[in-house]
Amino acid sequence: MEMIDLNRPAPTTEPERQYYFIKKVQEYVKAQSEKLGRPLTANITTFGCQMNARDSEKLSGILREAGYVETESEDADFVIYNTCTVRENANLRVYGRLGVLHGYKKKNPNMKIALCGCMMQEATVVEKLQKSYRFVDLIFGTHNIFKFAELLAMTLESDRMIIDIWKDTDQIVEDLPNERKYAFKSGVNIMFGCNNFCSYCIVPYVRGRERSREAKDIVREIEALVKDGVVEVMLLGQNVNSYGKNLEQPMTFAELLREIEQIDGLERIRFMTSHPKDLSDDLIEVMANSKKICPHLHLPLQSGSSRILKAMNRRYDKEKYLALAKKIRERMPDIALTTDIIVGFPGETEEDFQETLDVVRQVRYDSAFTFIYSKRTGTPAAVMEDQIPEDVVKDRFDRLLKEVQTISKEMSERFTGNEETVLVEEKNSQMDGYVTGRLGNNHVVHFEGSEELIGKLIRVRLDECRGFYYMGTMLDK
Ligand code: 5AD
Ligand code: SF4
């Protein structure tokens, strides 16, 4: 990067423009901490999915580059919430916590509070914040997160609430700083947005239309990550199976995986999320033949009832889903299948719910995320008749959870006694002298070992399955 001269106007091209503003914030942070005689602190809270987690690493990269010291405490000079709005209760939590932040701000008048992410893309949310949460300093959405440095600079210079929400974008800005949470693994965005419009889901409205990154940019990013010590990547997209359709030179997800597989030094490839309607035979082949792609597939079911799936606009039915799961298991018998299920979608009858239980029993998931349907204003399902009473939904939810947990315990047992490779992720928080890692199939293993193993791929024997995790022993010490 060339020398940045703050006496000249900000560049109009990206990412140069953002580096200019990072420098500007650096000067502010330096002056302010000299005045206060202490470093300026920043705190980031992330709600929601892996996509948000990755976005927060970008926020973190910019804050650190600008000179802020990150802290665990929300009693900080700069606090930002990266919000989620997939379900209503995520929104309620944000409002609740803002009250606490207001208390900190009264004690520290220099404190700045920022909100970003999916929830900010909803007009009603921003109206409410403008009216009742005047102490918030900065609000921006999902489409202009690349502008964070610029918005931060504006916020530090202003006493007014700054709001910058874009309705959509086709822009993808490459090469901004980011700060990984883990040294040895990283999320990598391969596409943004979603075009599926499942009738319950707010994501297409808050994350915009589908846009894929160029394969060469993705590969370049992963190569740089590997040089920096990363051995595992998680390729991120709302629907990775439709990767590349809108590129100038279209390319499939399976083709992208083949290219990523070639990257020397990269050991493990994960991805999320696969929509069952577009999962190709080619992808199954690539996975089956790969040494690096982990034997795990997250394949959201949502409902087992063909009637409900149609109302959800999922574009597959029960039979098609079951046939797909069977095909995957036949080709890769040891694969772990996981899923997302919603109970209480409008119009769901006991019979529909039984269909869901039936799929759960047939597919036998290694684990499943179960959700109570949450009405999202603006989605087609929100105005559907026959919303299900709370007590009925709760009862179904409890029965589903029990079934899912019983099966997932039984499924975990099938690997007991095996010798497998784990990527060690952290020190065990409960047991001294133990570490915790993940198998390729995403199952968790605890075993005796020292902190030096973190980030390494280690052979272990799975001695005992304790429900949702294994106790293991390290081999070839
Ligand atoms: N209510 C409940 N769960 C939802 N999900 C998405 N939208 C809703 C909603 N309105 C779930 C789906 C999706 C997961 C990320 O969140 O199961 O796969
Ligand atoms: Fe939402 Fe469906 Fe898109 Fe997933 S595929 S983000 S559930 S609309």
Short mmCIF file of C-alpha atoms and ligand atoms in Angstrom, two decimals:
data_model
loop_
_atom_site.label_atom_id
_atom_site.label_comp_id
_atom_site.label_asym_id
_atom_site.label_seq_id
_atom_site.Cartn_x
_atom_site.Cartn_y
_atom_site.Cartn_z
CA MET A 1 0.00 0.00 0.00
CA GLU A 2 1.29 3.49 -0.86
CA MET A 3 1.82 6.12 1.80
CA ILE A 4 -1.48 7.59 2.87
CA ASP A 5 -1.58 11.39 3.00
CA LEU A 6 -4.43 12.61 5.19
CA ASN A 7 -4.04 16.14 3.85
CA ARG A 8 -5.36 14.97 0.54
CA PRO A 9 -8.99 14.07 -0.11
CA ALA A 10 -10.02 10.47 0.50
CA PRO A 11 -9.45 8.16 -2.49
CA THR A 12 -12.62 7.21 -4.36
CA THR A 13 -11.59 3.61 -5.08
CA GLU A 14 -11.86 0.65 -2.69
CA PRO A 15 -10.20 -0.68 -0.64
CA GLU A 16 -7.79 2.35 -0.75
CA ARG A 17 -10.53 4.61 0.56
CA GLN A 18 -10.98 2.47 3.68
CA TYR A 19 -7.24 2.39 4.39
CA TYR A 20 -7.31 6.20 4.28
CA PHE A 21 -10.02 6.22 6.96
CA ILE A 22 -8.22 3.61 9.06
CA LYS A 23 -5.27 6.00 9.15
CA LYS A 24 -7.59 8.82 10.16
CA VAL A 25 -9.01 6.78 13.03
CA GLN A 26 -5.45 5.83 14.05
CA GLU A 27 -4.64 9.51 14.58
CA TYR A 28 -7.78 9.98 16.64
CA VAL A 29 -7.09 6.90 18.76
CA LYS A 30 -3.48 7.96 19.33
CA ALA A 31 -4.39 11.52 20.36
CA GLN A 32 -7.22 10.35 22.58
CA SER A 33 -5.19 7.71 24.39
CA GLU A 34 -2.37 10.20 24.99
CA LYS A 35 -4.93 12.53 26.50
CA LEU A 36 -6.43 9.83 28.71
CA GLY A 37 -3.12 8.14 29.49
CA ARG A 38 -4.48 4.70 28.58
CA PRO A 39 -5.26 2.70 25.44
CA LEU A 40 -8.71 2.97 23.86
CA THR A 41 -10.71 -0.23 24.14
CA ALA A 42 -13.21 -1.87 21.80
CA ASN A 43 -15.68 -4.70 22.25
CA ILE A 44 -17.54 -6.70 19.59
CA THR A 45 -20.56 -8.92 20.27
CA THR A 46 -21.69 -11.27 17.53
CA PHE A 47 -25.18 -12.70 17.31
CA GLY A 48 -26.28 -15.40 14.87
CA CYS A 49 -24.56 -17.46 12.23
CA GLN A 50 -21.04 -18.16 10.96
CA MET A 51 -21.48 -15.50 8.31
CA ASN A 52 -21.81 -12.92 11.09
CA ALA A 53 -18.86 -14.42 12.94
CA ARG A 54 -16.74 -13.90 9.83
CA ASP A 55 -18.05 -10.34 9.40
CA SER A 56 -17.05 -9.63 13.00
CA GLU A 57 -13.49 -10.72 12.21
CA LYS A 58 -13.48 -7.98 9.58
CA LEU A 59 -14.72 -5.42 12.11
CA SER A 60 -12.09 -6.64 14.55
CA GLY A 61 -9.33 -6.34 11.94
CA ILE A 62 -10.19 -2.71 11.31
CA LEU A 63 -10.49 -1.78 14.98
CA ARG A 64 -7.10 -3.32 15.76
CA GLU A 65 -5.46 -1.75 12.75
CA ALA A 66 -6.82 1.60 13.96
CA GLY A 67 -5.18 1.09 17.35
CA TYR A 68 -8.02 -0.07 19.57
CA VAL A 69 -7.31 -2.79 22.11
CA GLU A 70 -10.04 -5.42 22.15
CA THR A 71 -11.55 -6.28 25.53
CA GLU A 72 -14.05 -8.80 26.84
CA SER A 73 -15.94 -6.10 28.72
CA GLU A 74 -18.71 -4.01 27.22
CA ASP A 75 -17.58 -1.14 29.42
CA ALA A 76 -15.36 -0.03 26.51
CA ASP A 77 -14.70 3.07 24.42
CA PHE A 78 -16.20 1.53 21.31
CA VAL A 79 -18.88 -1.16 21.47
CA ILE A 80 -20.45 -2.79 18.44
CA TYR A 81 -23.21 -5.39 18.18
CA ASN A 82 -23.26 -7.41 14.98
CA THR A 83 -26.91 -8.45 15.02
CA CYS A 84 -29.04 -11.31 13.71
CA THR A 85 -32.73 -11.24 12.92
CA VAL A 86 -33.50 -14.77 11.76
CA ARG A 87 -35.74 -15.25 14.80
CA GLU A 88 -37.55 -12.64 16.86
CA ASN A 89 -35.84 -13.46 20.17
CA ALA A 90 -32.46 -12.39 18.75
CA ASN A 91 -33.93 -8.89 18.26
CA LEU A 92 -35.35 -8.81 21.78
CA ARG A 93 -31.96 -9.66 23.25
CA VAL A 94 -30.36 -6.71 21.49
CA TYR A 95 -32.89 -4.21 22.88
CA GLY A 96 -32.41 -5.66 26.35
CA ARG A 97 -28.65 -5.33 26.25
CA LEU A 98 -28.72 -1.79 24.85
CA GLY A 99 -30.13 -0.64 28.18
CA VAL A 100 -26.99 -1.90 29.93
CA LEU A 101 -24.75 -0.16 27.39
CA HIS A 102 -26.56 3.11 28.04
CA GLY A 103 -25.53 2.82 31.68
CA TYR A 104 -21.83 2.51 30.69
CA LYS A 105 -22.12 5.43 28.34
CA LYS A 106 -23.41 7.72 31.08
CA LYS A 107 -20.16 7.07 32.95
CA ASN A 108 -17.92 7.36 29.88
CA PRO A 109 -19.13 10.25 27.69
CA ASN A 110 -16.54 9.41 25.00
CA MET A 111 -18.03 5.97 24.55
CA LYS A 112 -19.45 5.19 21.09
CA ILE A 113 -22.11 2.55 20.50
CA ALA A 114 -22.58 0.98 17.07
CA LEU A 115 -25.06 -1.54 15.68
CA CYS A 116 -24.71 -3.42 12.42
CA GLY A 117 -25.81 -6.65 10.75
CA CYS A 118 -29.05 -8.20 9.59
CA MET A 119 -31.41 -6.65 12.15
CA MET A 120 -30.43 -3.16 10.95
CA GLN A 121 -31.73 -3.94 7.46
CA GLU A 122 -35.27 -3.80 8.85
CA ALA A 123 -36.86 -0.37 8.59
CA THR A 124 -39.00 -0.85 11.71
CA VAL A 125 -35.91 -1.60 13.79
CA VAL A 126 -34.11 1.55 12.68
CA GLU A 127 -37.23 3.65 13.34
CA LYS A 128 -37.45 2.26 16.85
CA LEU A 129 -33.77 2.96 17.52
CA GLN A 130 -34.11 6.51 16.23
CA LYS A 131 -37.06 7.12 18.47
CA SER A 132 -36.21 5.36 21.70
CA TYR A 133 -32.45 4.65 21.66
CA ARG A 134 -30.96 8.06 20.86
CA PHE A 135 -27.70 7.17 22.60
CA VAL A 136 -26.71 4.83 19.76
CA ASP A 137 -24.03 6.55 17.65
CA LEU A 138 -23.78 4.46 14.50
CA ILE A 139 -26.12 2.15 12.60
CA PHE A 140 -25.20 0.36 9.40
CA GLY A 141 -26.33 -2.79 7.64
CA THR A 142 -25.01 -5.87 5.89
CA HIS A 143 -24.30 -4.40 2.44
CA ASN A 144 -21.84 -1.68 3.42
CA ILE A 145 -19.84 -3.41 6.12
CA PHE A 146 -16.76 -2.87 3.93
CA LYS A 147 -17.24 0.87 4.72
CA PHE A 148 -16.81 0.34 8.46
CA ALA A 149 -13.56 2.33 8.71
CA GLU A 150 -15.15 5.31 7.00
CA LEU A 151 -18.29 5.15 9.15
CA LEU A 152 -16.17 4.83 12.27
CA ALA A 153 -14.19 7.95 11.33
CA MET A 154 -17.44 9.86 10.78
CA THR A 155 -18.84 8.68 14.10
CA LEU A 156 -15.78 9.78 16.05
CA GLU A 157 -16.10 13.27 14.61
CA SER A 158 -19.82 13.68 15.11
CA ASP A 159 -22.26 13.94 18.03
CA ARG A 160 -25.21 12.84 15.94
CA MET A 161 -26.56 9.39 15.25
CA ILE A 162 -25.12 8.21 11.93
CA ILE A 163 -27.30 5.86 9.92
CA ASP A 164 -26.15 4.28 6.68
CA ILE A 165 -28.31 1.44 5.41
CA TRP A 166 -28.17 0.20 1.82
CA LYS A 167 -31.07 -1.71 0.32
CA ASP A 168 -28.83 -4.00 -1.71
CA THR A 169 -25.45 -4.05 -3.44
CA ASP A 170 -23.61 -5.84 -6.19
CA GLN A 171 -20.27 -4.69 -4.82
CA ILE A 172 -17.75 -7.09 -3.27
CA VAL A 173 -14.70 -5.32 -1.81
CA GLU A 174 -11.60 -7.50 -1.51
CA ASP A 175 -8.42 -7.11 0.56
CA LEU A 176 -9.61 -5.39 3.71
CA PRO A 177 -7.91 -6.23 7.00
CA ASN A 178 -9.38 -8.93 9.25
CA GLU A 179 -8.42 -10.47 12.55
CA ARG A 180 -9.11 -14.18 12.96
CA LYS A 181 -10.51 -15.54 16.17
CA TYR A 182 -8.52 -18.76 15.70
CA ALA A 183 -4.99 -18.84 14.30
CA PHE A 184 -5.45 -22.25 12.67
CA LYS A 185 -8.91 -22.08 11.11
CA SER A 186 -10.95 -19.52 9.29
CA GLY A 187 -14.27 -18.89 7.63
CA VAL A 188 -14.04 -17.81 3.99
CA ASN A 189 -16.98 -16.16 2.26
CA ILE A 190 -17.56 -17.62 -1.16
CA MET A 191 -20.87 -15.90 -1.80
CA PHE A 192 -23.20 -13.40 -0.22
CA GLY A 193 -27.00 -13.16 -0.12
CA CYS A 194 -29.73 -15.61 -1.03
CA ASN A 195 -32.23 -15.91 -3.88
CA ASN A 196 -34.35 -18.71 -2.49
CA PHE A 197 -37.06 -16.89 -0.57
CA CYS A 198 -38.12 -19.73 1.68
CA SER A 199 -41.43 -18.35 2.90
CA TYR A 200 -40.48 -18.16 6.60
CA CYS A 201 -37.04 -16.66 6.12
CA ILE A 202 -35.95 -13.05 6.37
CA VAL A 203 -32.42 -13.61 5.06
CA PRO A 204 -33.10 -12.73 1.39
CA TYR A 205 -34.54 -9.39 2.55
CA VAL A 206 -31.65 -8.46 4.81
CA ARG A 207 -28.71 -10.02 2.96
CA GLY A 208 -29.84 -9.20 -0.56
CA ARG A 209 -29.45 -11.09 -3.82
CA GLU A 210 -26.95 -13.85 -4.38
CA ARG A 211 -23.44 -12.74 -5.43
CA SER A 212 -20.46 -15.07 -5.76
CA ARG A 213 -16.85 -14.10 -5.31
CA GLU A 214 -14.47 -14.89 -8.15
CA ALA A 215 -12.77 -18.26 -7.65
CA LYS A 216 -9.33 -16.68 -8.05
CA ASP A 217 -10.04 -14.25 -5.18
CA ILE A 218 -11.21 -17.11 -2.97
CA VAL A 219 -8.17 -19.23 -3.78
CA ARG A 220 -5.84 -16.27 -3.23
CA GLU A 221 -7.40 -15.59 0.17
CA ILE A 222 -7.07 -19.23 1.23
CA GLU A 223 -3.46 -19.39 0.05
CA ALA A 224 -2.68 -16.34 2.18
CA LEU A 225 -4.50 -17.87 5.15
CA VAL A 226 -2.51 -21.10 4.80
CA LYS A 227 0.74 -19.11 4.72
CA ASP A 228 -0.45 -17.52 7.95
CA GLY A 229 -0.96 -20.87 9.69
CA VAL A 230 -4.51 -21.85 8.76
CA VAL A 231 -5.09 -25.58 8.19
CA GLU A 232 -8.90 -25.65 8.05
CA VAL A 233 -11.29 -23.42 6.13
CA MET A 234 -15.07 -23.20 6.31
CA LEU A 235 -16.48 -21.98 3.01
CA LEU A 236 -19.46 -19.78 3.78
CA GLY A 237 -22.59 -19.03 1.81
CA GLN A 238 -26.36 -19.11 2.45
CA ASN A 239 -26.60 -21.71 -0.28
CA VAL A 240 -23.17 -22.89 -1.42
CA ASN A 241 -24.69 -25.26 -3.95
CA SER A 242 -25.66 -22.38 -6.18
CA TYR A 243 -22.14 -20.90 -6.06
CA GLY A 244 -20.89 -19.38 -9.28
CA LYS A 245 -24.14 -19.24 -11.22
CA ASN A 246 -24.00 -15.47 -11.62
CA LEU A 247 -20.28 -15.14 -12.34
CA GLU A 248 -19.23 -13.80 -15.71
CA GLN A 249 -17.70 -17.20 -16.34
CA PRO A 250 -20.10 -19.48 -14.46
CA MET A 251 -18.61 -22.25 -12.38
CA THR A 252 -20.13 -24.85 -10.04
CA PHE A 253 -19.46 -25.34 -6.35
CA ALA A 254 -17.99 -28.77 -7.10
CA GLU A 255 -15.52 -27.16 -9.52
CA LEU A 256 -14.57 -24.56 -6.91
CA LEU A 257 -13.92 -27.35 -4.39
CA ARG A 258 -11.64 -29.12 -6.83
CA GLU A 259 -9.54 -25.96 -7.11
CA ILE A 260 -9.39 -25.40 -3.38
CA GLU A 261 -8.38 -29.03 -2.84
CA GLN A 262 -5.16 -28.26 -4.77
CA ILE A 263 -3.95 -25.67 -2.25
CA ASP A 264 -0.78 -27.01 -0.63
CA GLY A 265 -0.73 -26.97 3.14
CA LEU A 266 -4.49 -26.77 3.46
CA GLU A 267 -5.62 -29.85 5.38
CA ARG A 268 -9.36 -29.57 5.87
CA ILE A 269 -12.23 -28.06 3.92
CA ARG A 270 -15.69 -27.54 5.37
CA PHE A 271 -18.64 -25.68 3.92
CA MET A 272 -22.00 -24.40 4.95
CA THR A 273 -24.91 -24.35 4.00
CA SER A 274 -26.14 -26.77 1.35
CA HIS A 275 -29.67 -26.44 0.06
CA PRO A 276 -31.01 -29.94 -0.70
CA LYS A 277 -32.70 -28.77 -3.90
CA ASP A 278 -29.38 -28.01 -5.64
CA LEU A 279 -27.04 -30.64 -4.26
CA SER A 280 -25.44 -32.17 -7.35
CA ASP A 281 -24.13 -35.68 -7.99
CA ASP A 282 -20.90 -34.01 -8.97
CA LEU A 283 -20.59 -32.54 -5.46
CA ILE A 284 -21.11 -35.98 -3.93
CA GLU A 285 -18.36 -37.36 -6.16
CA VAL A 286 -15.95 -34.55 -5.32
CA MET A 287 -16.58 -35.09 -1.61
CA ALA A 288 -16.23 -38.85 -1.83
CA ASN A 289 -12.91 -38.60 -3.67
CA SER A 290 -11.42 -35.78 -1.66
CA LYS A 291 -8.77 -36.16 1.01
CA LYS A 292 -9.43 -32.71 2.42
CA ILE A 293 -13.18 -32.17 2.35
CA CYS A 294 -14.51 -33.21 5.73
CA PRO A 295 -17.02 -36.08 5.89
CA HIS A 296 -19.81 -33.88 7.16
CA LEU A 297 -22.81 -32.43 5.39
CA HIS A 298 -25.23 -29.97 6.88
CA LEU A 299 -28.44 -30.49 4.95
CA PRO A 300 -31.34 -28.45 6.32
CA LEU A 301 -34.61 -30.39 6.24
CA GLN A 302 -36.88 -27.72 7.79
CA SER A 303 -39.90 -30.05 7.64
CA GLY A 304 -40.58 -33.66 6.70
CA SER A 305 -44.04 -32.95 5.35
CA SER A 306 -44.23 -32.45 1.59
CA ARG A 307 -47.26 -30.22 2.05
CA ILE A 308 -45.43 -27.94 4.49
CA LEU A 309 -42.25 -27.99 2.38
CA LYS A 310 -44.34 -26.68 -0.50
CA ALA A 311 -45.77 -23.90 1.67
CA MET A 312 -42.20 -23.13 2.79
CA ASN A 313 -41.16 -22.82 -0.87
CA ARG A 314 -38.32 -25.28 -0.36
CA ARG A 315 -38.66 -26.88 -3.79
CA TYR A 316 -38.10 -30.47 -2.69
CA ASP A 317 -40.46 -32.95 -1.08
CA LYS A 318 -40.08 -35.64 1.54
CA GLU A 319 -39.31 -38.37 -0.99
CA LYS A 320 -36.70 -36.31 -2.80
CA TYR A 321 -34.96 -35.43 0.46
CA LEU A 322 -34.94 -39.04 1.65
CA ALA A 323 -33.60 -40.24 -1.70
CA LEU A 324 -30.83 -37.65 -1.53
CA ALA A 325 -29.85 -38.60 2.02
CA LYS A 326 -29.78 -42.27 0.99
CA LYS A 327 -27.62 -41.54 -2.04
CA ILE A 328 -25.14 -39.59 0.10
CA ARG A 329 -24.94 -42.30 2.76
CA GLU A 330 -24.46 -45.03 0.15
CA ARG A 331 -21.55 -43.19 -1.44
CA MET A 332 -20.03 -42.08 1.89
CA PRO A 333 -21.12 -44.48 4.64
CA ASP A 334 -19.18 -42.69 7.39
CA ILE A 335 -20.41 -39.22 6.64
CA ALA A 336 -22.05 -37.23 9.42
CA LEU A 337 -25.34 -35.66 8.42
CA THR A 338 -26.68 -32.71 10.37
CA THR A 339 -29.74 -30.57 9.80
CA ASP A 340 -32.02 -27.66 10.74
CA ILE A 341 -35.69 -28.27 11.53
CA ILE A 342 -38.48 -25.79 12.17
CA VAL A 343 -41.59 -26.79 14.13
CA GLY A 344 -44.84 -24.89 14.19
CA PHE A 345 -44.82 -23.46 10.66
CA PRO A 346 -48.30 -22.03 9.90
CA GLY A 347 -50.79 -24.79 9.11
CA GLU A 348 -48.58 -27.61 10.49
CA THR A 349 -50.83 -30.43 11.71
CA GLU A 350 -49.93 -33.34 13.97
CA GLU A 351 -49.75 -35.49 10.81
CA ASP A 352 -47.27 -33.06 9.23
CA PHE A 353 -45.22 -33.15 12.40
CA GLN A 354 -45.25 -36.97 12.34
CA GLU A 355 -43.77 -36.78 8.82
CA THR A 356 -40.91 -34.71 10.24
CA LEU A 357 -40.32 -37.30 12.98
CA ASP A 358 -40.40 -39.98 10.32
CA VAL A 359 -37.62 -38.33 8.30
CA VAL A 360 -35.58 -37.82 11.48
CA ARG A 361 -35.91 -41.57 12.22
CA GLN A 362 -35.04 -42.60 8.69
CA VAL A 363 -32.09 -40.28 8.09
CA ARG A 364 -30.67 -40.57 11.61
CA TYR A 365 -28.83 -37.27 11.96
CA ASP A 366 -25.58 -36.96 13.89
CA SER A 367 -27.04 -33.76 15.25
CA ALA A 368 -29.85 -31.37 14.47
CA PHE A 369 -30.64 -27.77 15.27
CA THR A 370 -34.30 -27.51 16.12
CA PHE A 371 -36.17 -24.20 15.99
CA ILE A 372 -39.59 -22.98 16.96
CA TYR A 373 -41.10 -21.13 14.02
CA SER A 374 -40.70 -17.39 14.49
CA LYS A 375 -42.93 -15.01 12.58
CA ARG A 376 -40.82 -12.52 10.62
CA THR A 377 -42.69 -9.45 9.41
CA GLY A 378 -42.38 -9.02 5.67
CA THR A 379 -42.04 -12.73 4.87
CA PRO A 380 -44.93 -14.56 3.13
CA ALA A 381 -45.41 -16.98 6.04
CA ALA A 382 -46.07 -14.15 8.48
CA VAL A 383 -49.46 -13.47 6.89
CA MET A 384 -50.43 -17.11 6.39
CA GLU A 385 -53.56 -18.27 8.14
CA ASP A 386 -53.54 -20.85 10.87
CA GLN A 387 -50.54 -19.80 12.93
CA ILE A 388 -50.01 -22.58 15.49
CA PRO A 389 -50.74 -21.94 19.19
CA GLU A 390 -47.71 -21.72 21.42
CA ASP A 391 -48.51 -24.71 23.65
CA VAL A 392 -48.97 -27.02 20.65
CA VAL A 393 -45.66 -25.91 19.16
CA LYS A 394 -43.84 -26.30 22.47
CA ASP A 395 -45.14 -29.84 22.86
CA ARG A 396 -44.01 -30.78 19.33
CA PHE A 397 -40.67 -29.11 19.89
CA ASP A 398 -40.04 -31.13 23.05
CA ARG A 399 -40.94 -34.39 21.34
CA LEU A 400 -38.71 -33.58 18.37
CA LEU A 401 -35.78 -32.63 20.57
CA LYS A 402 -36.05 -35.88 22.50
CA GLU A 403 -36.07 -37.94 19.29
CA VAL A 404 -33.17 -36.00 17.78
CA GLN A 405 -31.07 -36.36 20.93
CA THR A 406 -31.72 -40.08 21.33
CA ILE A 407 -30.72 -40.75 17.73
CA SER A 408 -27.69 -38.50 17.82
CA LYS A 409 -26.37 -40.34 20.90
CA GLU A 410 -26.82 -43.67 19.14
CA MET A 411 -25.19 -42.35 15.99
CA SER A 412 -22.15 -41.04 17.84
CA GLU A 413 -21.53 -44.52 19.27
CA ARG A 414 -20.73 -45.86 15.83
CA PHE A 415 -17.24 -44.37 15.84
CA THR A 416 -16.22 -45.62 19.30
CA GLY A 417 -12.93 -47.56 19.14
CA ASN A 418 -11.85 -45.92 15.88
CA GLU A 419 -8.52 -44.22 15.35
CA GLU A 420 -9.13 -40.79 13.86
CA THR A 421 -7.50 -37.41 13.26
CA VAL A 422 -8.56 -34.43 15.36
CA LEU A 423 -7.78 -30.80 14.88
CA VAL A 424 -7.06 -29.54 18.40
CA GLU A 425 -8.97 -26.31 18.98
CA GLU A 426 -8.58 -25.32 22.60
CA LYS A 427 -7.60 -26.13 26.13
CA ASN A 428 -10.33 -28.07 27.85
CA SER A 429 -12.22 -25.66 30.05
CA GLN A 430 -13.38 -28.31 32.54
CA MET A 431 -10.42 -30.66 32.93
CA ASP A 432 -6.87 -29.53 33.61
CA GLY A 433 -4.30 -31.06 31.28
CA TYR A 434 -6.87 -31.89 28.61
CA VAL A 435 -7.49 -30.41 25.19
CA THR A 436 -10.54 -30.40 22.92
CA GLY A 437 -10.67 -30.90 19.19
CA ARG A 438 -12.91 -31.88 16.32
CA LEU A 439 -12.97 -34.87 14.03
CA GLY A 440 -13.49 -34.36 10.33
CA ASN A 441 -17.12 -35.35 10.85
CA ASN A 442 -17.39 -32.47 13.32
CA HIS A 443 -17.73 -34.64 16.44
CA VAL A 444 -15.97 -33.29 19.52
CA VAL A 445 -13.16 -35.17 21.29
CA HIS A 446 -11.49 -34.45 24.63
CA PHE A 447 -8.14 -36.03 25.41
CA GLU A 448 -5.11 -35.60 27.63
CA GLY A 449 -2.59 -33.26 26.08
CA SER A 450 -0.91 -29.91 26.41
CA GLU A 451 -1.74 -26.52 25.00
CA GLU A 452 1.06 -26.83 22.44
CA LEU A 453 -1.20 -29.18 20.49
CA ILE A 454 -3.65 -26.38 19.67
CA GLY A 455 -3.93 -25.93 15.91
CA LYS A 456 -2.32 -29.34 15.20
CA LEU A 457 -3.81 -32.42 13.58
CA ILE A 458 -3.34 -35.31 16.00
CA ARG A 459 -4.17 -39.01 15.77
CA VAL A 460 -6.37 -40.21 18.62
CA ARG A 461 -8.26 -43.32 19.57
CA LEU A 462 -11.90 -42.75 20.49
CA ASP A 463 -12.18 -44.67 23.74
CA GLU A 464 -15.60 -43.76 24.95
CA CYS A 465 -18.63 -41.94 23.64
CA ARG A 466 -20.41 -39.84 26.25
CA GLY A 467 -23.47 -38.75 24.37
CA PHE A 468 -22.40 -35.71 22.42
CA TYR A 469 -18.63 -36.05 22.69
CA TYR A 470 -15.83 -38.59 22.93
CA MET A 471 -13.08 -39.17 25.42
CA GLY A 472 -9.96 -40.20 23.52
CA THR A 473 -6.29 -41.04 23.85
CA MET A 474 -3.52 -39.53 21.82
CA LEU A 475 -1.63 -42.03 19.65
CA ASP A 476 2.05 -41.80 18.68
CA LYS A 477 2.95 -39.24 21.34
N1 5AD B 1 -38.30 -19.25 12.36
C1 5AD B 1 -37.60 -20.28 12.88
N2 5AD B 1 -36.47 -20.72 12.34
C2 5AD B 1 -36.00 -20.12 11.23
N3 5AD B 1 -34.91 -20.33 10.48
C3 5AD B 1 -34.89 -19.44 9.48
N4 5AD B 1 -35.96 -18.63 9.56
C4 5AD B 1 -36.67 -19.03 10.65
C5 5AD B 1 -37.88 -18.61 11.25
N5 5AD B 1 -38.60 -17.60 10.75
C6 5AD B 1 -33.97 -21.42 10.74
C7 5AD B 1 -33.91 -22.38 9.56
C8 5AD B 1 -32.53 -22.10 8.98
C9 5AD B 1 -31.78 -21.71 10.23
C10 5AD B 1 -30.51 -20.98 9.99
O1 5AD B 1 -32.68 -20.91 10.94
O2 5AD B 1 -33.98 -23.70 10.04
O3 5AD B 1 -31.98 -23.22 8.33
FE1 SF4 B 2 -33.31 -18.45 4.27
FE2 SF4 B 2 -34.01 -20.40 2.57
FE3 SF4 B 2 -32.10 -18.60 1.87
FE4 SF4 B 2 -31.60 -20.44 3.77
S1 SF4 B 2 -32.05 -20.85 1.60
S2 SF4 B 2 -31.13 -18.23 3.86
S3 SF4 B 2 -33.58 -20.66 4.79
S4 SF4 B 2 -34.27 -18.17 2.24
#
